C-alpha positions as YAML, in Angstrom:
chain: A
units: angstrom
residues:
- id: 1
  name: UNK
  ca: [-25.83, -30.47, 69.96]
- id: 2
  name: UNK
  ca: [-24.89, -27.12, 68.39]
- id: 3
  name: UNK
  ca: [-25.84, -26.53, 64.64]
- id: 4
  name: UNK
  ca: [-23.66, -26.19, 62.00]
- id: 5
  name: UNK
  ca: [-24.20, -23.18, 59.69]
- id: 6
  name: UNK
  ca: [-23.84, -24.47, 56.20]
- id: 7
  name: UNK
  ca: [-22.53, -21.71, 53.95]
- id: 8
  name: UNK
  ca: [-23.85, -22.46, 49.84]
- id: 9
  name: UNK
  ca: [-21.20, -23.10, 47.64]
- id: 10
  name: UNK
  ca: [-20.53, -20.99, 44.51]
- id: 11
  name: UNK
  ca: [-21.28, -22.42, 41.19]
- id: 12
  name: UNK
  ca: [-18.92, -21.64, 38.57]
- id: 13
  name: UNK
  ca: [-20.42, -21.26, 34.74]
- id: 14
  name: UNK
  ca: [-18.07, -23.01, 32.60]
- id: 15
  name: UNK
  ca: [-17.94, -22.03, 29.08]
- id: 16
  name: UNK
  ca: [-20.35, -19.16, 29.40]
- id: 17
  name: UNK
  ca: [-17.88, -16.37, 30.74]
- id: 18
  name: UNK
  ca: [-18.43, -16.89, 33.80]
- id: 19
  name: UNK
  ca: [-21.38, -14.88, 33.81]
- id: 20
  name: UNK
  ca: [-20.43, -12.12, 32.16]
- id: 21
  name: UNK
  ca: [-22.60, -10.74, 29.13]
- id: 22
  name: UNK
  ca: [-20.94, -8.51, 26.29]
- id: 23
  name: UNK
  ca: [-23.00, -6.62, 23.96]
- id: 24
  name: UNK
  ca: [-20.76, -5.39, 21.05]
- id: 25
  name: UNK
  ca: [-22.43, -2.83, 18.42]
- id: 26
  name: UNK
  ca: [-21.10, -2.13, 14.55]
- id: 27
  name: UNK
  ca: [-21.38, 0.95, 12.68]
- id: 28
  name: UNK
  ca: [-22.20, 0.36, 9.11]
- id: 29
  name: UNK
  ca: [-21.91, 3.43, 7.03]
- id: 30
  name: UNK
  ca: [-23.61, 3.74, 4.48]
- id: 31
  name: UNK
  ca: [-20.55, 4.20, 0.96]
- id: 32
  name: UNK
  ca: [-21.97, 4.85, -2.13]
- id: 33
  name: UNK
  ca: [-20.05, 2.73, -4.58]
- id: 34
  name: UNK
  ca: [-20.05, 4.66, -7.96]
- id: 35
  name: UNK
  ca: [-20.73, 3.04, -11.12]
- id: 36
  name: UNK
  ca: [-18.13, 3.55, -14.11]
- id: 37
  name: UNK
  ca: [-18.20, 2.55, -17.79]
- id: 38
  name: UNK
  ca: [-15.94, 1.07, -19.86]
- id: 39
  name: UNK
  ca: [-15.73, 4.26, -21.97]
- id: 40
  name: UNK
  ca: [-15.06, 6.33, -18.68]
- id: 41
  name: UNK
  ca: [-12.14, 3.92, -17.36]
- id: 42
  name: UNK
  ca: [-10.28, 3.80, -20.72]
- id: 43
  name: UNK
  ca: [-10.56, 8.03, -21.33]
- id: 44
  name: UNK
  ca: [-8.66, 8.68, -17.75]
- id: 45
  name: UNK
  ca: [-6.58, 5.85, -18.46]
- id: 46
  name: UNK
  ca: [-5.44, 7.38, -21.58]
- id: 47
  name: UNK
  ca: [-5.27, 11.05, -20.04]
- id: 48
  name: UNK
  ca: [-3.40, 9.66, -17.37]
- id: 49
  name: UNK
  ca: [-1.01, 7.94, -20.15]
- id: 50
  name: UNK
  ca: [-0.27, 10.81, -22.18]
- id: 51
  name: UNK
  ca: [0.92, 12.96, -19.85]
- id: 52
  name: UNK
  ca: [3.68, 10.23, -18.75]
- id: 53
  name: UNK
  ca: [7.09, 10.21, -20.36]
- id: 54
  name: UNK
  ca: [7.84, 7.54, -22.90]
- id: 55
  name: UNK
  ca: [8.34, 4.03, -22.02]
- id: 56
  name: UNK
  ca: [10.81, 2.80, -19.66]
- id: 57
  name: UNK
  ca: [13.78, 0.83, -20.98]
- id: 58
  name: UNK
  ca: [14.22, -2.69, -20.15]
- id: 59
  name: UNK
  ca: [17.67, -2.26, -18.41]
- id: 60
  name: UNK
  ca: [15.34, 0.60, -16.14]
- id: 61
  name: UNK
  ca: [12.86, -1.63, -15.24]
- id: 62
  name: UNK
  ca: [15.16, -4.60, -14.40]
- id: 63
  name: UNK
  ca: [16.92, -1.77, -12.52]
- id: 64
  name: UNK
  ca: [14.71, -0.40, -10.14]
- id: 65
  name: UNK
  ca: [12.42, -3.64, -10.15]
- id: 66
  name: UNK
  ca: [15.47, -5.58, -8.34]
- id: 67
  name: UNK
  ca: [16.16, -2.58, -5.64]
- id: 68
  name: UNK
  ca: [12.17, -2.81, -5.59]
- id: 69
  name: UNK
  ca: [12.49, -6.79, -4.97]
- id: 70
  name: UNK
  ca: [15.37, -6.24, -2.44]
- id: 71
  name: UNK
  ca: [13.70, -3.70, -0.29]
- id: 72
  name: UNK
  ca: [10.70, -6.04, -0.21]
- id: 73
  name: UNK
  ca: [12.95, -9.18, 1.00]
- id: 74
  name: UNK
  ca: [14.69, -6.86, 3.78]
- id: 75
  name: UNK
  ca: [18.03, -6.99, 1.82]
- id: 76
  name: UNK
  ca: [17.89, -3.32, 1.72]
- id: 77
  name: UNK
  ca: [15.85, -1.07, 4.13]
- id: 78
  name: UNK
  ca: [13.11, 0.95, 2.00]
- id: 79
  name: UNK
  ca: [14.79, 4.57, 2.72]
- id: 80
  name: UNK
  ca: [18.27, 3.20, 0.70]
- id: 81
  name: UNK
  ca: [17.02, 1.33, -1.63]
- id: 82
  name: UNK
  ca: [14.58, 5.00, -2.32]
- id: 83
  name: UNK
  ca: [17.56, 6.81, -2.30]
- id: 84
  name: UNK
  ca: [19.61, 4.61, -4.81]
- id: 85
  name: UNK
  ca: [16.97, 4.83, -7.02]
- id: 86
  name: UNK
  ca: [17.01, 8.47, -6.68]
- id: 87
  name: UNK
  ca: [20.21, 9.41, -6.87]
- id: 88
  name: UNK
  ca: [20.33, 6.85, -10.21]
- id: 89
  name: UNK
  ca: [17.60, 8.63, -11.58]
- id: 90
  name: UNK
  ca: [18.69, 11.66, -11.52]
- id: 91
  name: UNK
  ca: [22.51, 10.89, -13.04]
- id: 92
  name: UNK
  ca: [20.92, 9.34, -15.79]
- id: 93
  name: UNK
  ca: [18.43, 12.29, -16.63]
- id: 94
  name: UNK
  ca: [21.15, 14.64, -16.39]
- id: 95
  name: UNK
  ca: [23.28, 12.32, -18.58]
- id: 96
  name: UNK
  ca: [20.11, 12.10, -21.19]
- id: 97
  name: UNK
  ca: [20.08, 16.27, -21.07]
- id: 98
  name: UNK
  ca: [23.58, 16.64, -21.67]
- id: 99
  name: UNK
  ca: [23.73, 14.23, -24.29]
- id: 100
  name: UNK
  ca: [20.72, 15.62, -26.03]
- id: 101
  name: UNK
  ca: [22.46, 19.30, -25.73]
- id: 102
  name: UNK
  ca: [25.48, 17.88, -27.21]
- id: 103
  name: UNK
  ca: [23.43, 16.03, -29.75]
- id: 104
  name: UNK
  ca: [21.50, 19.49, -31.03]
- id: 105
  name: UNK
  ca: [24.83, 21.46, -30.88]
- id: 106
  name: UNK
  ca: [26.51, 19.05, -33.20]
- id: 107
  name: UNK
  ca: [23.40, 19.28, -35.48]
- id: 108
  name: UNK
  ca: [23.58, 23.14, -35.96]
...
């Protein structure tokens, strides 16, 4: 009677990845976080402010607040809707100018 040799089956892990052992590392940099006053915030807030122009008009804001709300729905792709808002800007300043020119001229 001849012998069989018996070969040992392979066990698979299930659950465990299959044997397979990750170790991951994280970096953690320490970020120091500065702390700010009240009195700090509002005096670059108010620097910031005064160096703006005056405030917008309503009819600006609803302007440039809808191409704003139409870029973001994908009505308009972000490169028109900057150039629009460009172009509009810069008809209206050079309306404002001439008007104001127009408006000292008069004055004299």
């Amino acid at each position: 009677m001849a012998k069989t040799a018996e070969t040992p089956q392979q066990q698979t892990h299930e659950g465990d990845g299959a044997g397979l052992h990750l170790r991951m590392r994280t970096l953690h940099p320490p970020v120091p976080i500065p702390y700010l006053t009240k009195e700090e915030v509002t005096n670059t807030a108010r620097a910031a402010t005064a160096r703006m122009p005056g405030v917008p008009s309503v009819k600006d804001l609803a302007f440039y607040g809808g191409l704003g709300a139409l870029a973001v729905a994908g009505a308009l792709d972000w490169p028109v809707a900057i150039a629009v808002g460009g172009a509009t800007w810069l008809v209206r300043s050079g309306r404002k100018e001439k008007e104001e020119k127009q408006a000292a001229g008069t004055q004299t």
